[in-house]
PDB file of C-alpha atoms in Angstrom:
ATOM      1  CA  UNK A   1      25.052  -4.763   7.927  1.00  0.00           C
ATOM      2  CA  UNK A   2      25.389  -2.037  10.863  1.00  0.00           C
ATOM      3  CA  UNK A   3      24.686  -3.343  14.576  1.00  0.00           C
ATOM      4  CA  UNK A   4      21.121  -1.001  14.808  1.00  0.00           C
ATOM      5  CA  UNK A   5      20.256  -2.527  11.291  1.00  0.00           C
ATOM      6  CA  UNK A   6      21.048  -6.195  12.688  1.00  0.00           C
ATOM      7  CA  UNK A   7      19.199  -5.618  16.287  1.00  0.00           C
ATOM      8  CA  UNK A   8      15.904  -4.308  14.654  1.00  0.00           C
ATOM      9  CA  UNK A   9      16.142  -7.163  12.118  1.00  0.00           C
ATOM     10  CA  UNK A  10      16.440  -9.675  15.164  1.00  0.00           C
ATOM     11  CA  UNK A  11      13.603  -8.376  17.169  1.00  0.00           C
ATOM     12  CA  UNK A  12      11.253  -8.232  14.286  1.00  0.00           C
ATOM     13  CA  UNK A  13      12.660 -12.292  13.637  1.00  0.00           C
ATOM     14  CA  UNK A  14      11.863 -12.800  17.198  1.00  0.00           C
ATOM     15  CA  UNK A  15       8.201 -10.926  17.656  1.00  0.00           C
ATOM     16  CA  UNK A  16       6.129 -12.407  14.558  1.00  0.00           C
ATOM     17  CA  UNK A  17       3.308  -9.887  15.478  1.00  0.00           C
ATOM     18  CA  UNK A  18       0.663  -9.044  13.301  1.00  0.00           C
ATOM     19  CA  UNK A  19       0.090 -10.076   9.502  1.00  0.00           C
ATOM     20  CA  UNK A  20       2.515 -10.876   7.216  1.00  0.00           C
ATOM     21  CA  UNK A  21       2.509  -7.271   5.790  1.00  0.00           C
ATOM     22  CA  UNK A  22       2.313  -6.040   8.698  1.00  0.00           C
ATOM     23  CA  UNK A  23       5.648  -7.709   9.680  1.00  0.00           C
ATOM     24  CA  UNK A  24       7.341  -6.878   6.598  1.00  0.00           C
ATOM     25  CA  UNK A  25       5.647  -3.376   6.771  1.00  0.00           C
ATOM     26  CA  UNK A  26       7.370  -2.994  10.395  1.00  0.00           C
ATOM     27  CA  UNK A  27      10.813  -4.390   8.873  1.00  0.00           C
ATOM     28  CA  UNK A  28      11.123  -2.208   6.367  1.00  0.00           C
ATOM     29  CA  UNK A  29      10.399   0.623   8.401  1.00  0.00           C
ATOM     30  CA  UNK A  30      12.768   0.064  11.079  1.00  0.00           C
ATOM     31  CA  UNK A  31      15.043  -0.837   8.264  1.00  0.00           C
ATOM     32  CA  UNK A  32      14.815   2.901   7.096  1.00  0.00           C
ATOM     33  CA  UNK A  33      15.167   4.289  10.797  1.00  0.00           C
ATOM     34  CA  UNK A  34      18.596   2.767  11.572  1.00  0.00           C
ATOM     35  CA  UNK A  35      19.271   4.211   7.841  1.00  0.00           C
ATOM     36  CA  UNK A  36      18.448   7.803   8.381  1.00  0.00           C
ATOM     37  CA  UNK A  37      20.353   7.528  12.051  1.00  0.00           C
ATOM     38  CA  UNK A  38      23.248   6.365   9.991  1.00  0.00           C
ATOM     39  CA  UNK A  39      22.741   9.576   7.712  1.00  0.00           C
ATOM     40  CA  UNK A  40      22.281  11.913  10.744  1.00  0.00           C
ATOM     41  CA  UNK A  41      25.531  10.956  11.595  1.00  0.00           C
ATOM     42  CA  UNK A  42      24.810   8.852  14.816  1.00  0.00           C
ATOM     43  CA  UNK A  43      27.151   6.025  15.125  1.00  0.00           C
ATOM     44  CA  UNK A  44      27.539   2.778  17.050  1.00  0.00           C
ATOM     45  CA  UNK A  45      23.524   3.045  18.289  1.00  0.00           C
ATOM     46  CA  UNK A  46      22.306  -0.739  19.399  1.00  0.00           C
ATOM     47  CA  UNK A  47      18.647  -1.344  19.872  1.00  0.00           C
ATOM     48  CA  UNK A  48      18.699  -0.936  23.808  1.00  0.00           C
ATOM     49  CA  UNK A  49      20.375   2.298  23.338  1.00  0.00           C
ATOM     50  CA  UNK A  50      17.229   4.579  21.695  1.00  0.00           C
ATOM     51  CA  UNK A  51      16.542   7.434  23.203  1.00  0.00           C
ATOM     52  CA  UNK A  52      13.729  10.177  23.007  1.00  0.00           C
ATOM     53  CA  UNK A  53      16.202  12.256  21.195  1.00  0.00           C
ATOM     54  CA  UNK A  54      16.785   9.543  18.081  1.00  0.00           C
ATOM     55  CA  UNK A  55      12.349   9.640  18.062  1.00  0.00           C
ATOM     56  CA  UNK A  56      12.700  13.834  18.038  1.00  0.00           C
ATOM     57  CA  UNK A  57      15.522  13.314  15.423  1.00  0.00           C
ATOM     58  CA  UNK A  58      13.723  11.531  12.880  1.00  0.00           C
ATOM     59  CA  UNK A  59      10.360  13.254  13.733  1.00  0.00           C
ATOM     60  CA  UNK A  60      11.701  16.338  12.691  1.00  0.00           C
ATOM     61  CA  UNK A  61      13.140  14.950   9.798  1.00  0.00           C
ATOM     62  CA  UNK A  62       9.837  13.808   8.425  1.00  0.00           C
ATOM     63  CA  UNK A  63       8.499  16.777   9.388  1.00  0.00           C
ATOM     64  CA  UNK A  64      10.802  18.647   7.391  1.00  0.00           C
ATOM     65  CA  UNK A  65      10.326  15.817   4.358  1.00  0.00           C
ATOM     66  CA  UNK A  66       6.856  16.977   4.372  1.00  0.00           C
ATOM     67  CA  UNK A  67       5.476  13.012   4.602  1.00  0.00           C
ATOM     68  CA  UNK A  68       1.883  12.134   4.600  1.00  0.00           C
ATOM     69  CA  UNK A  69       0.386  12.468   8.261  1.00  0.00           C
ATOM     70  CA  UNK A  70      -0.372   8.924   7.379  1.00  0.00           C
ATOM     71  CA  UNK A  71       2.810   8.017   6.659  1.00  0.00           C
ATOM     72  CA  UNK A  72       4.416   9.655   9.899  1.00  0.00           C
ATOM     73  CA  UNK A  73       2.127   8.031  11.942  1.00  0.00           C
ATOM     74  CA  UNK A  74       2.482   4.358  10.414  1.00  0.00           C
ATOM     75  CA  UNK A  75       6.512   5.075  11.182  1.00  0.00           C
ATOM     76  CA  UNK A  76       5.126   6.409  14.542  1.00  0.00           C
ATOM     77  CA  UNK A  77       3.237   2.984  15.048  1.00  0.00           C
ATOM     78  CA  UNK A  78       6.356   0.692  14.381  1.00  0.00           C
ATOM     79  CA  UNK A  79       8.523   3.134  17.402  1.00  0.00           C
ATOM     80  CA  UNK A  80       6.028   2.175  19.853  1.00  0.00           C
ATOM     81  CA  UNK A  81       6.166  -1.684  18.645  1.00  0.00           C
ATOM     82  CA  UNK A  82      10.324  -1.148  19.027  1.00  0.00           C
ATOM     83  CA  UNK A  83       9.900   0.617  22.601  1.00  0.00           C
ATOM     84  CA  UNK A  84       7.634  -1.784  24.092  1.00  0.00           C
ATOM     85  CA  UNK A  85      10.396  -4.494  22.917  1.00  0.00           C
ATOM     86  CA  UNK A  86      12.926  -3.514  24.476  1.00  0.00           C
ATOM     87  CA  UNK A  87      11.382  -2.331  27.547  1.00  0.00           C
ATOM     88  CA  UNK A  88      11.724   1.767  27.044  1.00  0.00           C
ATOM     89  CA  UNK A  89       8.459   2.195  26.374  1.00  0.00           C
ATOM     90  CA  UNK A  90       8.628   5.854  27.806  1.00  0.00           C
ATOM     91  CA  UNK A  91      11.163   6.614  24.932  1.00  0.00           C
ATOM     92  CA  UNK A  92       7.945   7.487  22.687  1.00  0.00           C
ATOM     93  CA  UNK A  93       5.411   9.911  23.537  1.00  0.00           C
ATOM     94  CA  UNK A  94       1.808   8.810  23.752  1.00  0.00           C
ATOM     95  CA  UNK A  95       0.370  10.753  21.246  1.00  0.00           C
ATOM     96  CA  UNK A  96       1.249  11.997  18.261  1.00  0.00           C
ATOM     97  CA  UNK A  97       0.405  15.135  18.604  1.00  0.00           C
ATOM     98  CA  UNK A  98       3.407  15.818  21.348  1.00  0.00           C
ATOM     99  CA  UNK A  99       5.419  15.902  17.996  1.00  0.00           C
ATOM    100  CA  UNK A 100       3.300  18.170  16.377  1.00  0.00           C
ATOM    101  CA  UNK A 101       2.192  15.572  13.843  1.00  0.00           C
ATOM    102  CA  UNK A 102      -0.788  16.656  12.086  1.00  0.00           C
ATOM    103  CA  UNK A 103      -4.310  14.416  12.164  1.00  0.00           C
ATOM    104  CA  UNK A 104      -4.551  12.428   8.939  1.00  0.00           C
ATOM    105  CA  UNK A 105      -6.802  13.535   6.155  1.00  0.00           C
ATOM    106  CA  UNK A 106      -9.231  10.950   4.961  1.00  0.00           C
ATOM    107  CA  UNK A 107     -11.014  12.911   2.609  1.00  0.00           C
ATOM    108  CA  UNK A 108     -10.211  16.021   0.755  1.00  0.00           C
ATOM    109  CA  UNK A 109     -11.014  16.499  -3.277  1.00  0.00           C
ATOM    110  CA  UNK A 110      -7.042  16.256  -4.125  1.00  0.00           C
ATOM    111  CA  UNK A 111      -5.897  13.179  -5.974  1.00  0.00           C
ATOM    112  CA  UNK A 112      -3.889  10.640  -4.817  1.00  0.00           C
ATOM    113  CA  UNK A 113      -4.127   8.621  -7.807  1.00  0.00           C
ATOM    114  CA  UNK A 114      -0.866   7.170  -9.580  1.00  0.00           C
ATOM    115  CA  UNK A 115      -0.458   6.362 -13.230  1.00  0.00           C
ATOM    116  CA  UNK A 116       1.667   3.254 -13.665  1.00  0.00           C
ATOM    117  CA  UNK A 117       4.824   4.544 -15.096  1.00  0.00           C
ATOM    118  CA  UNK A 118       5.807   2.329 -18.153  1.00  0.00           C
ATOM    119  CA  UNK A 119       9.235   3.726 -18.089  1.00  0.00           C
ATOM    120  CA  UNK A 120      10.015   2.161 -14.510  1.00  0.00           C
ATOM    121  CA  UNK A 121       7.620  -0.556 -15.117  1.00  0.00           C
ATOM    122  CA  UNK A 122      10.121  -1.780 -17.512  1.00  0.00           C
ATOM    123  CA  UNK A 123      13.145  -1.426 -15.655  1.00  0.00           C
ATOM    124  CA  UNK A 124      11.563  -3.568 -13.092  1.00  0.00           C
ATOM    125  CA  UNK A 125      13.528  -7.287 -13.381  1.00  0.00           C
ATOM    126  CA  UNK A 126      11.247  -9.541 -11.924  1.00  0.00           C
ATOM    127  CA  UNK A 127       8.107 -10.064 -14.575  1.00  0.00           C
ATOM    128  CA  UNK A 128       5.990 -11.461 -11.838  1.00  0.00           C
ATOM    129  CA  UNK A 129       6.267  -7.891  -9.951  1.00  0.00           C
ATOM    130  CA  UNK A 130       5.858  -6.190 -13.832  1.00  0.00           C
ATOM    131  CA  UNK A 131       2.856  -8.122 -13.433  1.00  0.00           C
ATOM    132  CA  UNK A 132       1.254  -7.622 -10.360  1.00  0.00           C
ATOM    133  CA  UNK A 133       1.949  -3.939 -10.854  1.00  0.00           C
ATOM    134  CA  UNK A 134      -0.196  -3.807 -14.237  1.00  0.00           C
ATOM    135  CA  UNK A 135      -3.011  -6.009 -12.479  1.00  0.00           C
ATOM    136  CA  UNK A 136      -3.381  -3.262 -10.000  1.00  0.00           C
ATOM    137  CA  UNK A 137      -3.564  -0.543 -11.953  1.00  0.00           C
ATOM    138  CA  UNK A 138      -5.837  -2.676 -14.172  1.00  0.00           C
ATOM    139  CA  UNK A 139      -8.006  -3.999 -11.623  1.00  0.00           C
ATOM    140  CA  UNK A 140      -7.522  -2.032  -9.029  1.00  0.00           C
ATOM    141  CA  UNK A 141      -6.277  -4.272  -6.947  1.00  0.00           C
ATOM    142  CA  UNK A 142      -4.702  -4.548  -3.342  1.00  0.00           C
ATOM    143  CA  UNK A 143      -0.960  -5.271  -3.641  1.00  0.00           C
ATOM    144  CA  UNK A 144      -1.474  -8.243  -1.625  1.00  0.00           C
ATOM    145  CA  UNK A 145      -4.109  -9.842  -3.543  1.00  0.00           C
ATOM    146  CA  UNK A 146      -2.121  -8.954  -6.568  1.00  0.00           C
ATOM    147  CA  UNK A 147       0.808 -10.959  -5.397  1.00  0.00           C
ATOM    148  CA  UNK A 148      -1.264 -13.908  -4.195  1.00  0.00           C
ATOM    149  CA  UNK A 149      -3.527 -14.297  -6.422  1.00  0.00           C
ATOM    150  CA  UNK A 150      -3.722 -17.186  -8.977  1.00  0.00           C
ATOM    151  CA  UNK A 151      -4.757 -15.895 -11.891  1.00  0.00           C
ATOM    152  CA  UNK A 152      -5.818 -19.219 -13.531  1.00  0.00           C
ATOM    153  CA  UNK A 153      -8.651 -20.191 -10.142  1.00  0.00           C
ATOM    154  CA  UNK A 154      -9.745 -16.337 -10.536  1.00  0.00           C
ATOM    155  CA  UNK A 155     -10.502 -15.809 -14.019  1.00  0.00           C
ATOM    156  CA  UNK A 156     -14.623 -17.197 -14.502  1.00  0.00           C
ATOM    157  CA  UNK A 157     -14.937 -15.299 -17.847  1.00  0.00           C
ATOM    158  CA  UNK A 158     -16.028 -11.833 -17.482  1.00  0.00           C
ATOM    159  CA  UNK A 159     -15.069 -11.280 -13.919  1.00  0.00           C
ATOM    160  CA  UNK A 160     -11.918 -11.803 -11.386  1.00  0.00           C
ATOM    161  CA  UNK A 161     -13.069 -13.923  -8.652  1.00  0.00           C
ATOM    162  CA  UNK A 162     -10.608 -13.029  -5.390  1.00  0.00           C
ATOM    163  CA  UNK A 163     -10.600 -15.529  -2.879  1.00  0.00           C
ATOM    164  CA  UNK A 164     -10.816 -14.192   0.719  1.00  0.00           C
ATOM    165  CA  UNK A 165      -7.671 -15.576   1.626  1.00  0.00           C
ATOM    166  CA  UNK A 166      -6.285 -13.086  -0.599  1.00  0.00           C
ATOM    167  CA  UNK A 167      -7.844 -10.184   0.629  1.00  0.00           C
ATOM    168  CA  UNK A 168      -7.645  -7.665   3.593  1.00  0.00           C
ATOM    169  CA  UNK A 169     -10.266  -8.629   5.813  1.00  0.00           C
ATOM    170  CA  UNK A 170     -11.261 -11.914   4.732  1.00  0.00           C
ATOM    171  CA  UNK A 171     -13.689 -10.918   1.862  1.00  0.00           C
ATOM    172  CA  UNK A 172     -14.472 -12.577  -1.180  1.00  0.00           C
ATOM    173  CA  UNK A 173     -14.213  -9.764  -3.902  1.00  0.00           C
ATOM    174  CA  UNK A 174     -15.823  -9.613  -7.636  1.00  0.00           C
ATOM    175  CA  UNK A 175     -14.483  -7.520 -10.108  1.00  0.00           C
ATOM    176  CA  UNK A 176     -15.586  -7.238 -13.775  1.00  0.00           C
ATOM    177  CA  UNK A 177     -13.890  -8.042 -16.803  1.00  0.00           C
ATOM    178  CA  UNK A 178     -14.431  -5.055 -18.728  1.00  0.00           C
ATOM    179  CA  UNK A 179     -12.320  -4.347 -21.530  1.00  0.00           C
ATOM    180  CA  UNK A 180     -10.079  -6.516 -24.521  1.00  0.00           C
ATOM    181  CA  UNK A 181      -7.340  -4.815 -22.702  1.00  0.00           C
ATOM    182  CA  UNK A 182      -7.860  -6.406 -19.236  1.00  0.00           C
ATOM    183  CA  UNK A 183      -8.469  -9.773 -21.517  1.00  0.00           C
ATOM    184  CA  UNK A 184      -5.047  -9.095 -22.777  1.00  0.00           C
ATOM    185  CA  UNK A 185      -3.208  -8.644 -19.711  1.00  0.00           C
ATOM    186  CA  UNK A 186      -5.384 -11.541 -17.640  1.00  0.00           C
ATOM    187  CA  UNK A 187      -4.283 -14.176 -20.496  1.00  0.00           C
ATOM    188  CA  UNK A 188      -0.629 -13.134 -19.311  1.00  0.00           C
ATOM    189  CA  UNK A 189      -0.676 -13.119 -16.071  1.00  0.00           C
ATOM    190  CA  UNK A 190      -2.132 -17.009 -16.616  1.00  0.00           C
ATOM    191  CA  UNK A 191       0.707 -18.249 -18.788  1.00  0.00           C
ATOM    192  CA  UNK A 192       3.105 -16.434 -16.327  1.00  0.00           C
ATOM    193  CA  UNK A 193       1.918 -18.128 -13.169  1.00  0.00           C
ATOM    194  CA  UNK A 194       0.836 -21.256 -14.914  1.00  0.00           C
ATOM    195  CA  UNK A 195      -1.638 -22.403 -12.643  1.00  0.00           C
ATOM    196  CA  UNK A 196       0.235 -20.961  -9.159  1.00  0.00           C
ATOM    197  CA  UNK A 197       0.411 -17.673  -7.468  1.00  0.00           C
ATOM    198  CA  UNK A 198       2.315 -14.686  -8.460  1.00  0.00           C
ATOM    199  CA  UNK A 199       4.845 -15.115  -6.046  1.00  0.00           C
ATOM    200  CA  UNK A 200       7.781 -15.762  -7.964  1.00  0.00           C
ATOM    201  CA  UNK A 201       9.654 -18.842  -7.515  1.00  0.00           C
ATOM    202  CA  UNK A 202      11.910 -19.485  -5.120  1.00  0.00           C
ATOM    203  CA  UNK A 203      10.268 -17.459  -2.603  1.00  0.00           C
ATOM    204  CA  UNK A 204       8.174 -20.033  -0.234  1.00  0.00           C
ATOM    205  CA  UNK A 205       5.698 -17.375   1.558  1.00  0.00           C
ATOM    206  CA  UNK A 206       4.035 -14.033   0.502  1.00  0.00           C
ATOM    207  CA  UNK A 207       5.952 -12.668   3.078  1.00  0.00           C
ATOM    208  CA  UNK A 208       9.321 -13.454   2.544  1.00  0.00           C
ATOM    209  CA  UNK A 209       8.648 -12.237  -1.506  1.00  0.00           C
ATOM    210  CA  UNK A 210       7.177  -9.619  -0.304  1.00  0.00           C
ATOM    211  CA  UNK A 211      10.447  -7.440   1.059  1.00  0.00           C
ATOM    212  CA  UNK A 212      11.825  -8.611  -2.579  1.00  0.00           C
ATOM    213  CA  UNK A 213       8.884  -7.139  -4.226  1.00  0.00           C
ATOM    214  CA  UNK A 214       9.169  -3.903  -2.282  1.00  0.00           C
ATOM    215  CA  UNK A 215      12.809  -3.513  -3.128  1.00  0.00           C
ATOM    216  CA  UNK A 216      11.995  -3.836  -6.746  1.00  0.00           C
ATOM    217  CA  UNK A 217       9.465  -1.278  -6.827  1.00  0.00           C
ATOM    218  CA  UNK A 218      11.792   1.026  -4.919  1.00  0.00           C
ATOM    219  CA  UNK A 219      14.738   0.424  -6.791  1.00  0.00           C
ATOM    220  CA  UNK A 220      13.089   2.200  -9.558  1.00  0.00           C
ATOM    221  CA  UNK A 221      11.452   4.542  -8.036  1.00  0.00           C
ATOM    222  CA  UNK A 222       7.538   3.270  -7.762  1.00  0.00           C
ATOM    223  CA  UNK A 223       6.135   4.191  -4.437  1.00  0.00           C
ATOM    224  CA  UNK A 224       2.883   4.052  -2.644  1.00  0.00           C
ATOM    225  CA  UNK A 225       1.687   1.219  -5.384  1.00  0.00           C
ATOM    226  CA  UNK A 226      -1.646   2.106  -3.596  1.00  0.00           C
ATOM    227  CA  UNK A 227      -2.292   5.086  -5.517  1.00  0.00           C
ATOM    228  CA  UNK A 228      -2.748   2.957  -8.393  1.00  0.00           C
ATOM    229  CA  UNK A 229      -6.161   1.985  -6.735  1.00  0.00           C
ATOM    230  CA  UNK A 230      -6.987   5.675  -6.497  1.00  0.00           C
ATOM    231  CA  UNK A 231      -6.111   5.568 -10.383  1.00  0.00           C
ATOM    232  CA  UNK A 232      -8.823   2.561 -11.176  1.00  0.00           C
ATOM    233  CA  UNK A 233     -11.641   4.064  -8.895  1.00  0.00           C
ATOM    234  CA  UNK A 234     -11.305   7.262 -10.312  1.00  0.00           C
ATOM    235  CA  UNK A 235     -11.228   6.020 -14.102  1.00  0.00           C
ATOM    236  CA  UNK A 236     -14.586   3.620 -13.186  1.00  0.00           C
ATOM    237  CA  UNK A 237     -16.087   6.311 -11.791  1.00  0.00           C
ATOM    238  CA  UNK A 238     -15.994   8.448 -15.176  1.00  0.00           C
ATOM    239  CA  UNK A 239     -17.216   5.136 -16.903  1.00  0.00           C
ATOM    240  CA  UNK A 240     -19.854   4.697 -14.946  1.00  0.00           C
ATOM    241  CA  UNK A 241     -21.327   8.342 -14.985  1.00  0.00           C
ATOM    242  CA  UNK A 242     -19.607  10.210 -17.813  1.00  0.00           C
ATOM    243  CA  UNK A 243     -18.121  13.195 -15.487  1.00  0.00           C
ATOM    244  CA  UNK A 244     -15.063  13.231 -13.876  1.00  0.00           C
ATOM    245  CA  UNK A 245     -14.521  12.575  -9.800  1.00  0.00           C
ATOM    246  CA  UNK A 246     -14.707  15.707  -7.629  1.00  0.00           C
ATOM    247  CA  UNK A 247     -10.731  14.734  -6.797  1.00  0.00           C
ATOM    248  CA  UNK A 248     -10.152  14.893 -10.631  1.00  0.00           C
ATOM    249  CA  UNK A 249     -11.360  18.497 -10.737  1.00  0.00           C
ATOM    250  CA  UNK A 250     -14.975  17.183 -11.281  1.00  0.00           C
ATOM    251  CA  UNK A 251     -18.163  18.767  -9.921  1.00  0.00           C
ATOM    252  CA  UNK A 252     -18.644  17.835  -5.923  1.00  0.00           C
ATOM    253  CA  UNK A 253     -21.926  16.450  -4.205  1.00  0.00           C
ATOM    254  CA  UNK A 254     -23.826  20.225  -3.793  1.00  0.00           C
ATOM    255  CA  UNK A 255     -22.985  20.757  -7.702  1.00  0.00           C
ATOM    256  CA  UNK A 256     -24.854  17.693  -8.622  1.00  0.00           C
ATOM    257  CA  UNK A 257     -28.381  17.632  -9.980  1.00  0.00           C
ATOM    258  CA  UNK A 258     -30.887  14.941  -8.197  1.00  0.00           C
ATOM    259  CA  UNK A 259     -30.627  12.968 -11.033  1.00  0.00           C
ATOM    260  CA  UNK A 260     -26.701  12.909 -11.147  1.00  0.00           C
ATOM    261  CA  UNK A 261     -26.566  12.311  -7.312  1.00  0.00           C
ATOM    262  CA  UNK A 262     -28.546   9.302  -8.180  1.00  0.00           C
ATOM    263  CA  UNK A 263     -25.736   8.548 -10.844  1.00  0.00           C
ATOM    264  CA  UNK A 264     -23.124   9.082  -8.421  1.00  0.00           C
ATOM    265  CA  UNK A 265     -24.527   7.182  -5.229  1.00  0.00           C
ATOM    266  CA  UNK A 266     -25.308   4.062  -8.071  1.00  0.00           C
ATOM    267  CA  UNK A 267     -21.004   4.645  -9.007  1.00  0.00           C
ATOM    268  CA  UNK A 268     -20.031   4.896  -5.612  1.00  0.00           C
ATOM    269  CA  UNK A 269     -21.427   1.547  -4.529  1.00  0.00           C
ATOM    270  CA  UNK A 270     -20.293  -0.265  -7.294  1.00  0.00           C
ATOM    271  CA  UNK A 271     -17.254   0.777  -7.201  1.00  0.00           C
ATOM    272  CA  UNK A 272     -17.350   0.166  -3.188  1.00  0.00           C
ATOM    273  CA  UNK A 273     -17.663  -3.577  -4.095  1.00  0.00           C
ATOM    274  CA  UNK A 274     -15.840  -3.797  -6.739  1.00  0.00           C
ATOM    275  CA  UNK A 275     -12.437  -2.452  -4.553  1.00  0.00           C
ATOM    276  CA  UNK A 276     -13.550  -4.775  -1.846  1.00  0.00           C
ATOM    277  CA  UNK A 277     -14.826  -2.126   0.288  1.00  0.00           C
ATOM    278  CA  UNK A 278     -18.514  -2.926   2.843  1.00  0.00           C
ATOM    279  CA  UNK A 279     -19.513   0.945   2.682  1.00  0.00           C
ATOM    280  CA  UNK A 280     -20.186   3.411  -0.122  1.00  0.00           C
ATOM    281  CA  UNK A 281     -18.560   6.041   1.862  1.00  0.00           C
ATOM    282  CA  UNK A 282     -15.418   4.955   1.927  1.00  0.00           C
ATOM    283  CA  UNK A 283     -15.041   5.823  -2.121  1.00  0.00           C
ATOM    284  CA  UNK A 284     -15.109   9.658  -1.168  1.00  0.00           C
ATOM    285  CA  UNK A 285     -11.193   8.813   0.135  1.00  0.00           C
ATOM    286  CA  UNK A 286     -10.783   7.454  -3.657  1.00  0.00           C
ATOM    287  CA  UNK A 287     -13.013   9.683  -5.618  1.00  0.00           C
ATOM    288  CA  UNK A 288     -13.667  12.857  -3.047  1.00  0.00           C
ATOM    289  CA  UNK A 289     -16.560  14.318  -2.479  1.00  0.00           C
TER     290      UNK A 289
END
């Protein structure tokens, strides 16, 4: 392991801030930093060493990558968390738009959905990561309730019943049991886990499975697993009012009749709950608008 590689891991062991993801969010990306530094050719770099020109470095770099200004901005996030750690907090501009990091996009009629690819789905090792991959796409779930779930206490018949421990936010979510399909794959997921989590053995927390789960996914190439949420609101939506999503090249709000934006509102909220979401509105990031 390099020495910037070995100092970020130590300050993240030492500063438990945030959630669990959150932590192993942060990891991971100051994982990658000291990673692309290495690539940039900068050598021999410890921790107390950054400098503004390592943040314009890699700024530009994901810049040039073309990243979501989401992503940039989460990466953003974690170099503020490092500077104020080591006492540099000056090392980081205030605001992201000193970098010329564009605004993030909430809602715009272009999909963001992601197919689950069988092909790297089944060069994935670890079946209970196979499986929590193929109950998000199925169910649209979070990837942390689809890790800590226990699929035996959430199964009532003909819905998923997700505790709120499992959730973002604290909230109890209900999701239907629609198809033999999602059956199928829910009578799996029980014999796999056998009356426990799917956090595969050996691992004693979420979070310390979690960087193993990651790794997985990335080894084969699977990225943003959240766009396999995208994927399940945007197939509900069709099933619940026979026309595609406006982000699916379907007809937008001021194309609708009255009766169709009836239709749609009636979707939308369902579909609100169903993803574990308080507001209708937020579908339009899923579904567009």
């Amino acid at each position: 392991m390099r020495d910037l590689n070995y100092d970020f891991k130590q300050l993240c062991r030492r500063n438990r801030d945030g959630s669990f993801a959150t932590q192993a969010d942060r990891e991971h990306i100051l994982d990658l930093v000291a990673d692309q530094l290495h690539e940039m050719s900068v050598r021999g770099l410890r921790a107390q060493g950054f400098k503004p020109k390592h943040v314009e470095m890699l700024v530009e770099r994901w810049l040039a990558e073309q990243l979501a200004p989401g992503t940039i901005k989460n990466r953003m996030s974690a170099l503020r968390w490092l500077a104020q750690k080591i006492g540099k907090e000056n090392i980081v501009e205030r605001t992201n738009a000193a970098y010329g990091i564009p605004d993030r996009v909430y809602v715009t009629n272009v999909s963001k959905a992601k197919e689950l690819d069988l092909n790297q789905l089944e060069q994935i090792r670890c079946p209970y990561t196979q499986m929590s991959l193929r109950l998000q796409d199925a169910f649209g779930l979070r990837r942390e309730a689809s890790i800590k779930i226990v699929p035996g206490k959430a199964d009532r018949g003909d819905c998923l019943v997700l505790k709120a421990s499992w959730n973002k936010g604290g909230r109890e979510i209900v999701v239907p049991i629609r198809t033999p399909e999602q059956r199928q794959l829910l009578d799996e997921a029980k014999a796999l886990a056998r009356g426990k989590s799917l956090v595969a053995p050996g691992y004693k927390t979420y979070y310390a499975y979690l960087k193993h789960f990651r790794y997985e996914c990335e080894r084969v190439g699977i990225h943003g697993v959240h766009g396999h949420r995208h994927c399940y609101a945007q197939r509900r939506y069709h099933e619940l009012t026979g026309w595609e999503c406006p982000a699916r090249g379907g007809p937008t709000s001021k194309q609708l009749t009255k009766k169709q934006k009836e239709r749609d509102r009636e979707a939308r909220d369902t579909i609100s709950h169903e993803m574990g979401h308080g507001r209708e509105q937020v579908t339009a990031v899923y579904l567009g608008r």
